[in-house]
PDB file of C-alpha atoms in Angstrom:
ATOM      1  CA  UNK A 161      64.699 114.095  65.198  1.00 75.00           C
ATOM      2  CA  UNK A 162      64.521 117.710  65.922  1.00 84.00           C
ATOM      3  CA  UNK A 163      64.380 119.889  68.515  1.00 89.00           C
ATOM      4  CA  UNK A 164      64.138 123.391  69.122  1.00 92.00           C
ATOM      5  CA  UNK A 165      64.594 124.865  72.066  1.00 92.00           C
ATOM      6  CA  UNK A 166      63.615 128.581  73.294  1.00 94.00           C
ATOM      7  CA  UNK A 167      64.663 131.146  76.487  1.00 95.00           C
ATOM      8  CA  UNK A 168      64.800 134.478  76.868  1.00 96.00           C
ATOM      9  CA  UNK A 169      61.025 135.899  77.559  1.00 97.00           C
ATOM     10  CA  UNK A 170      60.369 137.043  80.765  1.00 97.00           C
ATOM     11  CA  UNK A 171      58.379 140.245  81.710  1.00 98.00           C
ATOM     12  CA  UNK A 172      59.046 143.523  81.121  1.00 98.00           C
ATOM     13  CA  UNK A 173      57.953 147.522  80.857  1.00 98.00           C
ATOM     14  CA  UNK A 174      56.780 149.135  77.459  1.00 98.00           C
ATOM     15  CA  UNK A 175      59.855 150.446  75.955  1.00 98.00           C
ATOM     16  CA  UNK A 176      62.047 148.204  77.108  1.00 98.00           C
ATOM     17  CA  UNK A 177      63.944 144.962  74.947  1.00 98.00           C
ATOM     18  CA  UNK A 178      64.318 141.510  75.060  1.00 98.00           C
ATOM     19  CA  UNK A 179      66.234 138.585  73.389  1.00 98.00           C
ATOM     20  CA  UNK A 180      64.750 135.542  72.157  1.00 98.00           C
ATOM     21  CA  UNK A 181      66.612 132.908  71.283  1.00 97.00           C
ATOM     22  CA  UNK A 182      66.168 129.801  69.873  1.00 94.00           C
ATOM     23  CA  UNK A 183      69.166 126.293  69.897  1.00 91.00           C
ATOM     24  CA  UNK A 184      68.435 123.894  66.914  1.00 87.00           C
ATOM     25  CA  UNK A 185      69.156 120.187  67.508  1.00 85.00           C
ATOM     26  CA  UNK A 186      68.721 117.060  66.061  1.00 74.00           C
ATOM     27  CA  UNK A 187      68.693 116.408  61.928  1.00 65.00           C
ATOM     28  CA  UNK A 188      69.766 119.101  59.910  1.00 64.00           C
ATOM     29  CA  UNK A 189      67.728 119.688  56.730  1.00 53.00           C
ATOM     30  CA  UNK A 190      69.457 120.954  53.351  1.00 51.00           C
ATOM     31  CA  UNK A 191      67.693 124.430  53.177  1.00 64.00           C
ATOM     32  CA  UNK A 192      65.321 125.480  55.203  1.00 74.00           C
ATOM     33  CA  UNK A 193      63.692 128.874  57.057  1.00 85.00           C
ATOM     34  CA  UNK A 194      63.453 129.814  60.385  1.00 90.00           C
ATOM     35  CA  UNK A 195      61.141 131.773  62.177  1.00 94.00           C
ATOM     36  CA  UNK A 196      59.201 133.299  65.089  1.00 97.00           C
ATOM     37  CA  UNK A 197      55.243 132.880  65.322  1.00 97.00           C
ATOM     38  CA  UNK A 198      53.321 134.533  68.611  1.00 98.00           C
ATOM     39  CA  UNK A 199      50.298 133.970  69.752  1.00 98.00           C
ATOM     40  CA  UNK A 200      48.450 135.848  72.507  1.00 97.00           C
ATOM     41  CA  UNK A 201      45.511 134.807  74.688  1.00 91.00           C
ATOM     42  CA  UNK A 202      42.251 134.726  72.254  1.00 94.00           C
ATOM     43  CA  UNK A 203      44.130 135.369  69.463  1.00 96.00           C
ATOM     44  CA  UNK A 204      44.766 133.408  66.189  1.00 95.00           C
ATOM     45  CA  UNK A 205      48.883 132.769  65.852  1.00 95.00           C
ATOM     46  CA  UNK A 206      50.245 134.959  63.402  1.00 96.00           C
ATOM     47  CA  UNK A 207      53.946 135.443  61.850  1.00 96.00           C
ATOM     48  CA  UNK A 208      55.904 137.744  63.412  1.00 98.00           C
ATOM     49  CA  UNK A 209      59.613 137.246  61.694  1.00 97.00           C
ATOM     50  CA  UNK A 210      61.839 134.610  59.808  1.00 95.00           C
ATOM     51  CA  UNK A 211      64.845 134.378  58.455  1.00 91.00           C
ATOM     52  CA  UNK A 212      66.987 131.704  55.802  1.00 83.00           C
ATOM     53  CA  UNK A 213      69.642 129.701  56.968  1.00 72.00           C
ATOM     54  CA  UNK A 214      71.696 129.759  54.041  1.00 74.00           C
ATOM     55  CA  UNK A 215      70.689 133.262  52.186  1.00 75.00           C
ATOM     56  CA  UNK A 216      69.986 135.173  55.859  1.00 79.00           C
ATOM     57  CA  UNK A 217      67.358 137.400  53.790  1.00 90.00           C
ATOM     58  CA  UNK A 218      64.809 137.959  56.338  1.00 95.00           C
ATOM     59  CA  UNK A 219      61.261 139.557  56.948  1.00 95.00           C
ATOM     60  CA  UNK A 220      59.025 140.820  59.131  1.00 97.00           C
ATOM     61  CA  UNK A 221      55.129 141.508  59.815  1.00 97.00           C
ATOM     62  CA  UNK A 222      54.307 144.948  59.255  1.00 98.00           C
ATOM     63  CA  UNK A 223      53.528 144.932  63.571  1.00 97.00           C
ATOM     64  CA  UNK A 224      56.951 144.755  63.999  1.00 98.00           C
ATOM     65  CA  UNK A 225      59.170 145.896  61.315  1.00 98.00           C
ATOM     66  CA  UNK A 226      61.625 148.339  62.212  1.00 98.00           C
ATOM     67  CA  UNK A 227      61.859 147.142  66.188  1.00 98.00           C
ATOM     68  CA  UNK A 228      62.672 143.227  66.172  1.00 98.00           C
ATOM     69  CA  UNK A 229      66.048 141.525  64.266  1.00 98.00           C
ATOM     70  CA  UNK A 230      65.713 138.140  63.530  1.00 96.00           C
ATOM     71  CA  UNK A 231      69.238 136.759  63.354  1.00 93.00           C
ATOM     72  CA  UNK A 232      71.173 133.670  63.348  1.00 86.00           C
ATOM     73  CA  UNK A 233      74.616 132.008  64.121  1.00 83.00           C
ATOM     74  CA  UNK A 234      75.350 128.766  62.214  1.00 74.00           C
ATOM     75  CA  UNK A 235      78.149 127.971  64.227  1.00 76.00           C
ATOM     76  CA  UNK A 236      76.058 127.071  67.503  1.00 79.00           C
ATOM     77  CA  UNK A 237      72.561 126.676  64.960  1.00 82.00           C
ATOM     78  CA  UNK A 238      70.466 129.209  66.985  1.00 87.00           C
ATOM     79  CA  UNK A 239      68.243 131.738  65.832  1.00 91.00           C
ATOM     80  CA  UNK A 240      67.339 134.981  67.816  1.00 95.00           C
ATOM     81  CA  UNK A 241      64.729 137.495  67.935  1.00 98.00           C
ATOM     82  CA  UNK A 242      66.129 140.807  69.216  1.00 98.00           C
ATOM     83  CA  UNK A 243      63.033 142.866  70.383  1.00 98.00           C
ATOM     84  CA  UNK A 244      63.443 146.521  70.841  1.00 98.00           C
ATOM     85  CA  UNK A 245      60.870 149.050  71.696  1.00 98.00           C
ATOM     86  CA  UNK A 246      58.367 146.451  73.186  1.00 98.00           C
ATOM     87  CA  UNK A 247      54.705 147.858  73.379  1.00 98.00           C
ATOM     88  CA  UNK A 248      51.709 145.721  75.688  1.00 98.00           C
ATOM     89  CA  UNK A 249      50.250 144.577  72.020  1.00 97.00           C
ATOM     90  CA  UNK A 250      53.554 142.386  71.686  1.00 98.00           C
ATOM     91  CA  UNK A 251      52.196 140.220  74.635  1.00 98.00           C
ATOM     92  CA  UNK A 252      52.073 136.776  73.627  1.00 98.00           C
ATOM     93  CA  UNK A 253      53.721 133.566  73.389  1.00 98.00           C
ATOM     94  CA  UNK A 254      56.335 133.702  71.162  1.00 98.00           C
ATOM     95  CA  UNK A 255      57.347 130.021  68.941  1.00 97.00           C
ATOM     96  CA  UNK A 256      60.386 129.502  67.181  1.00 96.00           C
ATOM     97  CA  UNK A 257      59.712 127.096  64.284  1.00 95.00           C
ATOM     98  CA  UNK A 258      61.639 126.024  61.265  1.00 91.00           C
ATOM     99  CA  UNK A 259      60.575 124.517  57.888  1.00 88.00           C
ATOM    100  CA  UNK A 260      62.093 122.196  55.244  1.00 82.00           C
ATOM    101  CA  UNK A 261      60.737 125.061  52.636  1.00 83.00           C
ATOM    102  CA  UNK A 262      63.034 127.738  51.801  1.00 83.00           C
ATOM    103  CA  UNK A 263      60.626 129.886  52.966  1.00 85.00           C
ATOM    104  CA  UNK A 264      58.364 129.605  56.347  1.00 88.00           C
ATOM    105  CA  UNK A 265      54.985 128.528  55.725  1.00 88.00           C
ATOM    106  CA  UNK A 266      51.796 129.378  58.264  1.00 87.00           C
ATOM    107  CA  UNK A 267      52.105 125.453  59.282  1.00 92.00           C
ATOM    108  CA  UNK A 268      56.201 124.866  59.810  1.00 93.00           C
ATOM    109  CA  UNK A 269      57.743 121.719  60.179  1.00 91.00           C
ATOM    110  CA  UNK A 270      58.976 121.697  63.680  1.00 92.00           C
ATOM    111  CA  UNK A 271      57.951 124.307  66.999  1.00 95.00           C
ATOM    112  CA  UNK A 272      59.381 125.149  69.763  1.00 96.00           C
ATOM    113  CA  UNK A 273      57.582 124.573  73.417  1.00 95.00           C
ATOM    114  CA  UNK A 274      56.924 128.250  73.380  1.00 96.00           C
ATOM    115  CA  UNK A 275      58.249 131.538  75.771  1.00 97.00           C
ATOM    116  CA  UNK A 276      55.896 134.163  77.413  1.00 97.00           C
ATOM    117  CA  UNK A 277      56.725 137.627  76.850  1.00 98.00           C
ATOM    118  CA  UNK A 278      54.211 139.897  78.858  1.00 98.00           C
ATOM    119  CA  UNK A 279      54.950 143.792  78.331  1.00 98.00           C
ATOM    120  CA  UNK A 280      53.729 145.828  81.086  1.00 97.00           C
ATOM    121  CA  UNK A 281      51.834 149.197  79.998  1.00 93.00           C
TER     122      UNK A 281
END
């Protein structure tokens, strides 16, 4: 019933920035978070941002607080991950995922298919 749908990695220098985004289709739930999970090769996945549809409070792992926005627009339901300052240990595969909880939970309801972002050193 829902789908989320991800572009915007791609491959670029240390420094640089990229835009993640993330289109919602399919049933809409009443209240619920969105979010971005990566996970890079031999690593566990781990939180990396989210952010509430209705209340827009959002937060961030401590790996990445002050450099990525997590942001959304209800009028085209996407969610986006502005990442600024990129460093080689944000290498990963980077999930959008949403969750009937007001807050995003390790296990969320729904993923995305997943987009690389590789961040050359």
């Amino acid at each position: 019933q829902v789908q989320l749908v991800e572009s915007g990695g791609g491959l670029v220098q240390a420094g640089g920035s990229l835009r993640l985004s993330c289109a919602v289709s399919g049933r809409t739930f009443g209240n619920y978070a969105m979010g971005w999970f990566r996970q890079a090769p031999g690593k566990v996945r781990e939180f990396v941002a989210e952010i509430s549809r209705s209340t827009s409070n959002t937060y961030y792992a401590d790996s990445v607080k002050g450099r990525f926005t997590i942001s959304r627009d209800n009028a085209k339901n996407s969610v986006f991950l502005q990442m600024n300052s990129l460093k080689p240990e944000d290498t990963a595969v980077y999930y959008c995922a949403a969750d009937r909880s007001p807050r995003l939970s390790s296990t969320p309801d729904y993923w995305g298919q997943g987009t690389q972002v590789t961040v050359s050193s």
